Short mmCIF file of C-alpha atoms in Angstrom, two decimals:
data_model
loop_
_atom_site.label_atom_id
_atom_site.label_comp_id
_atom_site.label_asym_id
_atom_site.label_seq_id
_atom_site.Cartn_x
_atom_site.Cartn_y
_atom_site.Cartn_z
CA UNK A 861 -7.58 43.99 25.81
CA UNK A 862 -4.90 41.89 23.95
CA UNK A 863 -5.38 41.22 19.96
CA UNK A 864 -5.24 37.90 19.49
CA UNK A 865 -1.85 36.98 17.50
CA UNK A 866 -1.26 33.80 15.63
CA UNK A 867 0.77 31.26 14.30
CA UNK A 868 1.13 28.85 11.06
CA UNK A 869 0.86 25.39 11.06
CA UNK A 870 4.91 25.03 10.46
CA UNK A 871 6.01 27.45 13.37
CA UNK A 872 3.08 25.72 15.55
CA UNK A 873 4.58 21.82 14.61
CA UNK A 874 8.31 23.26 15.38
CA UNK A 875 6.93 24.96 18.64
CA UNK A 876 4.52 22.41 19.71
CA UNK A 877 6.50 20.70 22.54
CA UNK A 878 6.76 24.43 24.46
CA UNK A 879 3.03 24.88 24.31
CA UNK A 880 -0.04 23.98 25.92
CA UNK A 881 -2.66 23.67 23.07
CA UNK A 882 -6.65 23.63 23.82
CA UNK A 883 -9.25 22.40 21.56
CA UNK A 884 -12.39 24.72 21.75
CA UNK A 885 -13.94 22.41 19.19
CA UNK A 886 -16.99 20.16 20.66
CA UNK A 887 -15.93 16.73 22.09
CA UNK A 888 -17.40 15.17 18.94
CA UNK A 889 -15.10 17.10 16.74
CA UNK A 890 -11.76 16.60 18.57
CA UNK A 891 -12.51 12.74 18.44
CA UNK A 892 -12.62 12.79 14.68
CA UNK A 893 -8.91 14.16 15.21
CA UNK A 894 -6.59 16.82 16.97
CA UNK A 895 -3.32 18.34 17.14
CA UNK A 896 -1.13 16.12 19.45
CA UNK A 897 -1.47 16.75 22.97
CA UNK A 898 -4.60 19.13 22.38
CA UNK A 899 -6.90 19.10 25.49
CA UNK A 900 -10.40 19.46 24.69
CA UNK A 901 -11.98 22.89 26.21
CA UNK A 902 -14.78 23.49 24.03
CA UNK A 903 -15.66 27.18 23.74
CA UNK A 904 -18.76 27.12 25.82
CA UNK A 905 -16.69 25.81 28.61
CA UNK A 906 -13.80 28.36 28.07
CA UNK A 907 -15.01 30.91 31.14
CA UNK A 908 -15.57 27.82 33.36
CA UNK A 909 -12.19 26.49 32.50
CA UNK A 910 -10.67 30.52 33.37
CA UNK A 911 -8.59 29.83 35.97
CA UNK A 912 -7.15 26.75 35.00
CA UNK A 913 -5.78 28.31 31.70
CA UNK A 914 -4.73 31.00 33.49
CA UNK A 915 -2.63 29.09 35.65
CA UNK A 916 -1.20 27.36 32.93
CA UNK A 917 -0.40 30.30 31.12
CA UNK A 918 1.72 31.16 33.43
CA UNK A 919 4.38 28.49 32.50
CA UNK A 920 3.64 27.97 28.55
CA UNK A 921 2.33 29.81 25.79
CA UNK A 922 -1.33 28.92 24.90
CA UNK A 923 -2.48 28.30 21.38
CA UNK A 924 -5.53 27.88 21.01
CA UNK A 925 -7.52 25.88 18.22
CA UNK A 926 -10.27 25.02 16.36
CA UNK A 927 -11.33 23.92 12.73
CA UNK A 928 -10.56 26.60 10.68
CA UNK A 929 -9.84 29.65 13.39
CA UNK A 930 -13.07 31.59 13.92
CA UNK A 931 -14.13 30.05 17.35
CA UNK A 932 -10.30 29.64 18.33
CA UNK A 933 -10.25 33.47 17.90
CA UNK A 934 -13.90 34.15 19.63
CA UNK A 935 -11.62 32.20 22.35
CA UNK A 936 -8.65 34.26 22.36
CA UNK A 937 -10.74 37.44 22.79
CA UNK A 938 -12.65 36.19 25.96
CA UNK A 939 -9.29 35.26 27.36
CA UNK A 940 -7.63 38.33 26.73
CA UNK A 941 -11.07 39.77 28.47
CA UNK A 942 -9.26 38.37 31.22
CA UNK A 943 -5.91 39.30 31.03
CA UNK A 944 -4.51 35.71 29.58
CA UNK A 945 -2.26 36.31 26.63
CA UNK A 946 -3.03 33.34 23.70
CA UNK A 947 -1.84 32.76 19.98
CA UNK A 948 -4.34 31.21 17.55
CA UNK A 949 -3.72 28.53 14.95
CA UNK A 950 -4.29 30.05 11.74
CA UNK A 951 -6.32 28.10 9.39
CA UNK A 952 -7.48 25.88 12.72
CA UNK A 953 -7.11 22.09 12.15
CA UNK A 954 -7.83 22.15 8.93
CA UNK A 955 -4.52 24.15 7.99
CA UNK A 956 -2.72 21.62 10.04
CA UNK A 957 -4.15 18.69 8.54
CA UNK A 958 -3.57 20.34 4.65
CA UNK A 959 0.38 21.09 5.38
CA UNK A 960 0.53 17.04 6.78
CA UNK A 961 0.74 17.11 10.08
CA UNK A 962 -0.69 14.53 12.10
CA UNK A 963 -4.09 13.96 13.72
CA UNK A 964 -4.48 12.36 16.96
CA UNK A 965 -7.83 10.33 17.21
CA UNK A 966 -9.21 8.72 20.73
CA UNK A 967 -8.58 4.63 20.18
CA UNK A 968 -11.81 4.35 21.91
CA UNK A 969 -13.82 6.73 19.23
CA UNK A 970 -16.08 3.84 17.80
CA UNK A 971 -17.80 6.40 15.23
CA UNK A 972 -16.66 9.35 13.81
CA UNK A 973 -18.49 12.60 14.08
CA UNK A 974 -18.72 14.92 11.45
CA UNK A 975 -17.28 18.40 12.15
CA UNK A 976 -19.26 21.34 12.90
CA UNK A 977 -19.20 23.37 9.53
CA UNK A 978 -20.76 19.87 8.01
CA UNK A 979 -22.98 19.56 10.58
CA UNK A 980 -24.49 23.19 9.88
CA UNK A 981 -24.14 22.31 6.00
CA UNK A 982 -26.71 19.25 6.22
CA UNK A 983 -28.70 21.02 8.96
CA UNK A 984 -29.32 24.31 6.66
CA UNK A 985 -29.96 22.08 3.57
CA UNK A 986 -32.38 19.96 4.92
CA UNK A 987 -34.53 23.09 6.75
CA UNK A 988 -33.92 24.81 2.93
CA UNK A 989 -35.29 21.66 1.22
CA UNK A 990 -37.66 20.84 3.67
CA UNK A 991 -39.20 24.40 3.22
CA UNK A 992 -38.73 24.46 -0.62
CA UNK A 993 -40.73 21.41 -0.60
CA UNK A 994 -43.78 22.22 2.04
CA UNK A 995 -43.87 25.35 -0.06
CA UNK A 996 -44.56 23.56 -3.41
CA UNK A 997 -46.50 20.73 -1.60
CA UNK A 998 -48.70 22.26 1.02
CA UNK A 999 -48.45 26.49 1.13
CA UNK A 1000 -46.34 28.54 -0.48
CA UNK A 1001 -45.71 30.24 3.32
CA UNK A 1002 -43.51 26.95 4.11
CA UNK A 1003 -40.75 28.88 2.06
CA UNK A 1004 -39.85 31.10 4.33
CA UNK A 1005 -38.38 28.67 6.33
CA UNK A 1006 -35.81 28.62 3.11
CA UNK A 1007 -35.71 32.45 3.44
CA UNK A 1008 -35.32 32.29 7.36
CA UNK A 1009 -32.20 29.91 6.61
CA UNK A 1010 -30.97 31.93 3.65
CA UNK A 1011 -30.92 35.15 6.25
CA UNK A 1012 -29.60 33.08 9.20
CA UNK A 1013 -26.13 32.47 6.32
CA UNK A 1014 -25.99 36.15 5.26
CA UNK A 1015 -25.71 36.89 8.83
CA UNK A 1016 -23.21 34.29 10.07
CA UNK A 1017 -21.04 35.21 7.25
CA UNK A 1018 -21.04 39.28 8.15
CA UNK A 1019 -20.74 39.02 11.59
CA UNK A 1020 -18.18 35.61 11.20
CA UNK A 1021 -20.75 34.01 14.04
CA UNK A 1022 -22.94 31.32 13.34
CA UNK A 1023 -26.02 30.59 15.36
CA UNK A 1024 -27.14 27.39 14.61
CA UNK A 1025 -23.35 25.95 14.94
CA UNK A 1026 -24.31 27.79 18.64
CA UNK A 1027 -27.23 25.70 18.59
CA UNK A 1028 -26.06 22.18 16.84
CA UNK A 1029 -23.02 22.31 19.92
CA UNK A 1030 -26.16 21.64 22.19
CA UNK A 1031 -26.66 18.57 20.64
CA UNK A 1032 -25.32 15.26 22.88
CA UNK A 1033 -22.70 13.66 20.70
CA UNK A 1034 -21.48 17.35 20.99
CA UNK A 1035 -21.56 18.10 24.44
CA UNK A 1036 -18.55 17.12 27.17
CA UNK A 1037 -19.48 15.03 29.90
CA UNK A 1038 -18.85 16.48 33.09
CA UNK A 1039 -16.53 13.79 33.84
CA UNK A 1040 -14.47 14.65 30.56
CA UNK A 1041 -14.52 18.19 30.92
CA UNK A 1042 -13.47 17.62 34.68
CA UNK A 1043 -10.53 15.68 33.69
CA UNK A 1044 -9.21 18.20 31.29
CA UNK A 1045 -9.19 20.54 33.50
CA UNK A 1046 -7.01 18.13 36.20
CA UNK A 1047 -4.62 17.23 33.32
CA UNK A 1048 -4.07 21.19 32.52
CA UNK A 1049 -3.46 21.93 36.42
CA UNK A 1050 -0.92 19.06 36.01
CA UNK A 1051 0.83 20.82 33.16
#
């Protein structure tokens, strides 16, 4: 198994035109804005999606990214799991977006949908308020719902996973459509 190698925003910009990039963000998070010429492959999908990206690799370079790198390099292991060689972007979108490159974003994207990390941020703050307040309201046993979420952080931030991201991915406005999904994968055979 391959490490998983990466490369800067600058070299990526300068390089961008030789590779094929993949989003492994949810659909609702490449709408709100993605490297030019990203397809969207969110990481759920990325084992479905195998043989496609393997073809392609075999005429470009992949980089693969996300928002801030973790999932792009959960990505980039499961690939090399499968003998498909694959450069991160370091620092994900966000990196991208902070040295000034542009964003592409969907003209037909009628609302924007808040990125993942902010999705977990309000989701863990309202299950940590919700239990502070049950527990001063109702039973003091209602905290450990706070506790449970406190845990659930710890956790996410040793192992660099994050469950309820796992979970909040489920979600609709964060799902692909089969349709979508489908036609990423024609426009990558295309490549």
């Amino acid at each position: 198994m391959t490490t998983p190698t990466s490369l800067g925003a600058g070299e990526a910009r300068t390089r961008l035109h030789e590779l094929t990039v993949i989003d492994v963000r949810t659909p609702g998070e490449y709408a709100g804005g993605h490297l030019p010429g990203a397809l969207n492959i969110p990481l759920d999908q990325i084992r479905r999606a195998l043989p496609d990206i393997r073809r392609a690799a075999e005429h470009s370079e992949i980089l693969v990214v996300c928002a801030s790198g973790a999932r792009s390099e959960n990505a980039c292991r499961i690939l090399a799991e499968h003998h498909v060689t694959t450069v991160t972007l370091a620092g994900g979108t966000g990196a991208w977006a902070a040295e000034g490159h542009d964003l592409d974003r969907p003209r037909s994207t009628s609302r924007a949908v808040w990125g993942m990390e902010r999705q977990v941020r309000l989701t863990a703050g309202t299950i940590v308020l919700v239990g502070l307040l049950l527990g001063v309201l109702i039973h003091p046993a209602f905290q450990i719902l706070s506790a449970g979420v406190a845990a659930g952080l710890v956790f996410s931030a040793l192992t660099n996973t994050c469950g309820m991201a796992a979970l909040l991915a489920k979600l609709p406005h964060n799902r692909p459509r089969t349709a979508d999904l489908e036609t990423t994968l024609a426009e990558l055979r295309n490549r």
